[in-house]
Tab-separated table of C-alpha atoms and ligand atoms in Angstrom:
chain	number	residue	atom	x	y	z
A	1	UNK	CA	0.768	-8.342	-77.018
A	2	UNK	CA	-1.477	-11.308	-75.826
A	3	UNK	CA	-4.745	-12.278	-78.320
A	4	UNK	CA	-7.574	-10.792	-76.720
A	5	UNK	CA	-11.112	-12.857	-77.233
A	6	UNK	CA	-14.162	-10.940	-76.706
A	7	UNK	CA	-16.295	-13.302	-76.603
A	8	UNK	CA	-18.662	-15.374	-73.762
A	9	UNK	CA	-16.834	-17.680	-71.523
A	10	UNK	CA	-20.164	-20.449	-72.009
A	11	UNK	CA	-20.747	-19.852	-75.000
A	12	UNK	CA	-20.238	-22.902	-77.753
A	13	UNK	CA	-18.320	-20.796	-80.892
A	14	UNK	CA	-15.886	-19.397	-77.644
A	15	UNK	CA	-15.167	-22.977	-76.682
A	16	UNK	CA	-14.719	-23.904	-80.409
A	17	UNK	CA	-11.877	-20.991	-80.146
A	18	UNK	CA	-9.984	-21.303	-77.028
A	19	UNK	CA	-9.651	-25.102	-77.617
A	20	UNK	CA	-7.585	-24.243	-80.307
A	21	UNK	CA	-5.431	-21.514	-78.450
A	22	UNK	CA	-4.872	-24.576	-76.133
A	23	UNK	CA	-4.098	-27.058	-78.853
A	24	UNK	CA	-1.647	-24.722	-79.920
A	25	UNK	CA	-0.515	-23.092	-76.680
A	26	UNK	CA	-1.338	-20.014	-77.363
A	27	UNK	CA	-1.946	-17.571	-74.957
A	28	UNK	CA	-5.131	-15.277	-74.440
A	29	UNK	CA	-6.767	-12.933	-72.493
A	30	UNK	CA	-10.744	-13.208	-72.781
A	31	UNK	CA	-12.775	-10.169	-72.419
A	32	UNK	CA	-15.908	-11.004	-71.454
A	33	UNK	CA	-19.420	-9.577	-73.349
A	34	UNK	CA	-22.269	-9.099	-71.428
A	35	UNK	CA	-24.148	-10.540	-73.626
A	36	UNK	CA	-27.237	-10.321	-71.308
A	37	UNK	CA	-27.139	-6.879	-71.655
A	38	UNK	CA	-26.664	-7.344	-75.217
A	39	UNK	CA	-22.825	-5.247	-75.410
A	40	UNK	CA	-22.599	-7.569	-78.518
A	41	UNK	CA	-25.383	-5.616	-80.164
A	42	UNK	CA	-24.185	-1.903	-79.609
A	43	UNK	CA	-22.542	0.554	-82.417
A	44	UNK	CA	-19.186	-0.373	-80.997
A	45	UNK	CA	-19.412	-4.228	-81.029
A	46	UNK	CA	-21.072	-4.375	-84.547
A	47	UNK	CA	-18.252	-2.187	-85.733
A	48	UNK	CA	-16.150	-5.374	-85.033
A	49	UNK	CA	-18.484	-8.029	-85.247
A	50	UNK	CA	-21.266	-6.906	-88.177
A	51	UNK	CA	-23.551	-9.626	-87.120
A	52	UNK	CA	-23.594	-8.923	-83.272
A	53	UNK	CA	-22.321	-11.995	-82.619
A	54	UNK	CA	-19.526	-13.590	-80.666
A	55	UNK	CA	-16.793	-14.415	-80.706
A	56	UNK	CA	-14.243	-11.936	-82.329
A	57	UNK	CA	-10.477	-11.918	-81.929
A	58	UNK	CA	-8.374	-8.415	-81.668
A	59	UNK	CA	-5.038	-9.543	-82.684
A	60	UNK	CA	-2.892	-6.107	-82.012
A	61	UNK	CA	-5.594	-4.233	-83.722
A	62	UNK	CA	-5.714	-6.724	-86.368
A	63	UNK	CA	-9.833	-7.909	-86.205
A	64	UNK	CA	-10.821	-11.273	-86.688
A	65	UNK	CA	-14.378	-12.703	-86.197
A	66	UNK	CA	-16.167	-16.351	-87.312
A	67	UNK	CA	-15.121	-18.761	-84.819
A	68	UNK	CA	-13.364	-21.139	-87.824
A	69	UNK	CA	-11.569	-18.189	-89.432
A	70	UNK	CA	-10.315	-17.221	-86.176
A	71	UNK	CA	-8.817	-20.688	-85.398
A	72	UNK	CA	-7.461	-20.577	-89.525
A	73	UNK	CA	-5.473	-17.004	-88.623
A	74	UNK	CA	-3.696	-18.535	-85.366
A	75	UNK	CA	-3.197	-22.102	-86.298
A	76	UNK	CA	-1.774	-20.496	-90.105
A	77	UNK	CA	1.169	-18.734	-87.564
A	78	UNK	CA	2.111	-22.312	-86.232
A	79	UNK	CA	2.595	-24.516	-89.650
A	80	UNK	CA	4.271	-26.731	-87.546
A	81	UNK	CA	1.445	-27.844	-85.567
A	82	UNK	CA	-0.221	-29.612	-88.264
A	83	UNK	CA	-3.591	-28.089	-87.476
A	84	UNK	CA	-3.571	-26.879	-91.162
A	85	UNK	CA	-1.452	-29.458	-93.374
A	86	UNK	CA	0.415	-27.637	-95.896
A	87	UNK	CA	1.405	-30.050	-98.292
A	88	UNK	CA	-0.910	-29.599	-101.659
A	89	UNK	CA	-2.650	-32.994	-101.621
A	90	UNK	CA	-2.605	-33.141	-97.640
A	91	UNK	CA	-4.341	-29.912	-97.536
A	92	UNK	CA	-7.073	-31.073	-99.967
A	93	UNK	CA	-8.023	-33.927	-97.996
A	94	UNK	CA	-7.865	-30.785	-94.668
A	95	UNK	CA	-10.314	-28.936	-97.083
A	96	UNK	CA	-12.529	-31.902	-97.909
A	97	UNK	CA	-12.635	-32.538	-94.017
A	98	UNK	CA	-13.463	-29.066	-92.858
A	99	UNK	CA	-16.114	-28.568	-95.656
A	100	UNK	CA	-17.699	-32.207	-94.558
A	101	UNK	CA	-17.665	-30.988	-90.971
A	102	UNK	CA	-19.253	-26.976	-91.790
A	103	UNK	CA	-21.941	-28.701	-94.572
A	104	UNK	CA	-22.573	-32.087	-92.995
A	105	UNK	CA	-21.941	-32.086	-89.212
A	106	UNK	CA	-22.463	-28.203	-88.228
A	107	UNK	CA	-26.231	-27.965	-89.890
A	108	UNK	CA	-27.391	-31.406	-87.865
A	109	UNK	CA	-25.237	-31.996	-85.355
A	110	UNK	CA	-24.789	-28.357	-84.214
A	111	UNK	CA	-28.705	-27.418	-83.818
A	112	UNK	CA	-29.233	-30.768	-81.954
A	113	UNK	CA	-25.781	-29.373	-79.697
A	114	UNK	CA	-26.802	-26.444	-79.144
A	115	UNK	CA	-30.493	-27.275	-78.303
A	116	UNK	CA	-29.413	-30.215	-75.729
A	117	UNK	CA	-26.868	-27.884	-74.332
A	118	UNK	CA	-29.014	-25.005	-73.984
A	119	UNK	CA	-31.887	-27.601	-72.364
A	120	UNK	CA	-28.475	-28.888	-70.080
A	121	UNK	CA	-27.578	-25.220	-68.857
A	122	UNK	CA	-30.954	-23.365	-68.629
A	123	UNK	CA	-33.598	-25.815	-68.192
A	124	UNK	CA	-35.127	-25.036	-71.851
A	125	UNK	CA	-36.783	-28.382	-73.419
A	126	UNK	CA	-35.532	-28.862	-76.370
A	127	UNK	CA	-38.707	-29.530	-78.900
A	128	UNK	CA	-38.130	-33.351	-79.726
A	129	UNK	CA	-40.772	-32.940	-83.280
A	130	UNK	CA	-37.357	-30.720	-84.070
A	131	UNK	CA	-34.374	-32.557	-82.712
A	132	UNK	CA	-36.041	-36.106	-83.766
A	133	UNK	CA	-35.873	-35.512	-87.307
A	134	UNK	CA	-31.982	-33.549	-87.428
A	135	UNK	CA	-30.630	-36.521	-85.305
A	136	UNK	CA	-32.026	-39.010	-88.159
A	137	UNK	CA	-30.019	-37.502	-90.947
A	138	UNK	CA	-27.458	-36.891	-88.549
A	139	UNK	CA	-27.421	-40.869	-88.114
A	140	UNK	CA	-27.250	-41.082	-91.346
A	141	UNK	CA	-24.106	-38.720	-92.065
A	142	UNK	CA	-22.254	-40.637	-88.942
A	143	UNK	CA	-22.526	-43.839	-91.791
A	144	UNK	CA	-19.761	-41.287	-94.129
A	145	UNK	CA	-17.995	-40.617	-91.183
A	146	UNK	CA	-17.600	-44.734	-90.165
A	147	UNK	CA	-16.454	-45.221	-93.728
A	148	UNK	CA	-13.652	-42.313	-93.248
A	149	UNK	CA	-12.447	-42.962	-90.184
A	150	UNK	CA	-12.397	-46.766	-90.628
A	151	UNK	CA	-9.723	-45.699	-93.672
A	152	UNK	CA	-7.710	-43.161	-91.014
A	153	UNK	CA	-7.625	-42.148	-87.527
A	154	UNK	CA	-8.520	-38.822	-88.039
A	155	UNK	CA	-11.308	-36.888	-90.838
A	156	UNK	CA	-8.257	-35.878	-92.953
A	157	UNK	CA	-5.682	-38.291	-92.578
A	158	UNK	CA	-3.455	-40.023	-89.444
A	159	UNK	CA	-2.729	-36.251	-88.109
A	160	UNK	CA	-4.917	-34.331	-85.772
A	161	UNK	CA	-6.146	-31.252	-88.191
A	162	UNK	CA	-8.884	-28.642	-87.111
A	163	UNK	CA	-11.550	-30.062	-89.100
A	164	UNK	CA	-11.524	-32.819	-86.161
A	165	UNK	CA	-11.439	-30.228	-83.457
A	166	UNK	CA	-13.982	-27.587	-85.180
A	167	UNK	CA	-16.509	-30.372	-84.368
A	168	UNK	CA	-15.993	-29.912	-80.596
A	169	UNK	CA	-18.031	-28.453	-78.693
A	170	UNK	CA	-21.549	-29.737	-80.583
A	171	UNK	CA	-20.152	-33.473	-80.860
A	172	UNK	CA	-19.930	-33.535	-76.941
A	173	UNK	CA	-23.340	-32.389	-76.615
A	174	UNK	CA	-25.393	-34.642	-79.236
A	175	UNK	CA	-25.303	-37.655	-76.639
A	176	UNK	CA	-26.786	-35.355	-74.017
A	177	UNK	CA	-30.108	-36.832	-74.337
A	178	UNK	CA	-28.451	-40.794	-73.873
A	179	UNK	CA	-28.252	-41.419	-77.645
A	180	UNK	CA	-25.716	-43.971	-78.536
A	181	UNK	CA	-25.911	-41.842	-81.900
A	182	UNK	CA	-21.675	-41.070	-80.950
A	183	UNK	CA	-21.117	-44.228	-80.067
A	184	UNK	CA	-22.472	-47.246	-81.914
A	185	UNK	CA	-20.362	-47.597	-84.505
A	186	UNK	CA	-16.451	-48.343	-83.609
A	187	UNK	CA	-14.756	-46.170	-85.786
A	188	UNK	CA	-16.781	-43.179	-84.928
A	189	UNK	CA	-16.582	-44.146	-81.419
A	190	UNK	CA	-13.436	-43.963	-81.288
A	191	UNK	CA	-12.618	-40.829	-82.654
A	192	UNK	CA	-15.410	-39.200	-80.570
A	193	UNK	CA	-14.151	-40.673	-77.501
A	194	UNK	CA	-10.630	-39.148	-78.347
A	195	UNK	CA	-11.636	-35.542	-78.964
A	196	UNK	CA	-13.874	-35.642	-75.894
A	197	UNK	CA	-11.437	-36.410	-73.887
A	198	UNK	CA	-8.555	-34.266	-75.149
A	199	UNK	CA	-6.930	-31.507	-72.551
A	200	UNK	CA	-7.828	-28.778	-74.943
A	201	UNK	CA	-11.256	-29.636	-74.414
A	202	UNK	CA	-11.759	-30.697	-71.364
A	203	UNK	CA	-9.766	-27.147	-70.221
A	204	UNK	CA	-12.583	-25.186	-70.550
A	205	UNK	CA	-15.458	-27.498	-70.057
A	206	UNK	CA	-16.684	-25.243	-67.668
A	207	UNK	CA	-16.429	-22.387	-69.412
A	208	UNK	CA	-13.575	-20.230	-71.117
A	209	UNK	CA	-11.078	-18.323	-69.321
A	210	UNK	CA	-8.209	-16.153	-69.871
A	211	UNK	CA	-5.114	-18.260	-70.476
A	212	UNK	CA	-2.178	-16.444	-70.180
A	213	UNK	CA	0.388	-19.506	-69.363
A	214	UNK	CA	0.199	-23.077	-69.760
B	1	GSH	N1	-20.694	-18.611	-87.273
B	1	GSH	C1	-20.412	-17.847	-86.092
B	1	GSH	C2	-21.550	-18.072	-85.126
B	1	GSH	C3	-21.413	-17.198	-83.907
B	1	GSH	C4	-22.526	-17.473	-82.922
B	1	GSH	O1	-23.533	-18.145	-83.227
B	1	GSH	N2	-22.362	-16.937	-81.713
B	1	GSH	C5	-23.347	-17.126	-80.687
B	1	GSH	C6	-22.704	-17.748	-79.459
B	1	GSH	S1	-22.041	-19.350	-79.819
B	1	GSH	C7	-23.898	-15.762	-80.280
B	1	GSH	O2	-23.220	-14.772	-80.293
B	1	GSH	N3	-25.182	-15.767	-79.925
B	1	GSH	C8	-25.833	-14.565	-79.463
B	1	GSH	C9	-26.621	-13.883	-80.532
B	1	GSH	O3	-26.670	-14.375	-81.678
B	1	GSH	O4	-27.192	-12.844	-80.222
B	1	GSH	C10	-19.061	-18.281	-85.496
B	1	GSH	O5	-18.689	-19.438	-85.691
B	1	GSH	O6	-18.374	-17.453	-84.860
């Protein structure tokens, strides 16, 4: 039976998902929330998802929610894809990545995302006295991440692994604004400029929808 994502076809943590499915070629079937009249907060939904949140994955009964750990359970059934190196040391570097990318990137680079995005989509200003001070120490983590990717082509190595990919969607959003944050060093400009522009991503730029063939 196909993967079914209930989850919101706009929504950033969806994206993060279904870019994966498409990295991998995995086929899904998205069932969409209506979030707007908050399904994701009823008895039923927070029977799935405890924190009324989406997205969540049904796997033939099998529940999965947390937008990472979803992306972990599929890309763990296709070792061959690299997403998730297996080899001991090349999995500690993976591990290393994805814990720069949660503790680093996600707490900076994801509010400034999200805010920009949400301004982008719905016309809400994002408060600069708030995104001013995040894109700072975000500047300042992007240093690390020159030094790294000056060393490799990708966070963990010369492979594509998910702790490049769990960056998308936020990364594509910080420049909203006309930063050259993403782009002012080489290395980092590089790499951005890669993951921005990969199918996966670009697939559902517009919003996620059921993939049932590629
Ligand atoms: N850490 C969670 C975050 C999930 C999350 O923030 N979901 C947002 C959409 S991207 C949501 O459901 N927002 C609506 C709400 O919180 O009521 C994940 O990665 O899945």
């Amino acid at each position: 039976m196909v993967l079914k994502l209930y989850a919101v076809s706009i929504s950033t943590c969806t994206r993060r998902t279904a870019t994966i499915f498409h990295e991998l070629q995995v086929p899904f079937e998205l069932v969409e929330v209506d979030w707007k009249n908050n399904a994701h907060k009823t008895p039923e939904f927070l029977e799935k998802q405890p924190f009324g949140q989406v997205p969540y994955l049904d796997d033939e009964g099998f529940i999965v929610y947390e937008s990472r750990a979803i992306c972990r359970y599929v890309a763990a059934k296709y070792p061959e894809s690299g997403l998730i190196p297996t080899d001991p040391k090349a999995n500690a570097l993976f591990e290393q990545a994805v814990s720069v990318e949660l503790t680093r990137f996600e707490p900076t680079g994801g509010k400034i995302g999200l805010a920009l995005y949400t301004q982008k989509t719905s016309g809400v200003v994002a408060d600069k006295a708030i995104i001013d001070p995040l894109m700072a120490t975000l500047d300042k983590t992007l240093e690390g991440y020159e030094v790294i990717l000056g060393k490799h082509r990708y966070l963990a190595g010369d492979t594509l692994t998910l702790a490049d990919l769990f960056h998308l969607p936020y990364l594509s959003y910080v420049g909203l604004q006309g930063s050259d944050i993403m782009t002012k060093r080489p290395n980092v400009a590089r790499w951005y400029s890669e993951l921005i522009g990969r199918p996966s991503w670009l697939a559902y730029v517009d919003g996620v929808k059921s993939t049932l063939e590629y």
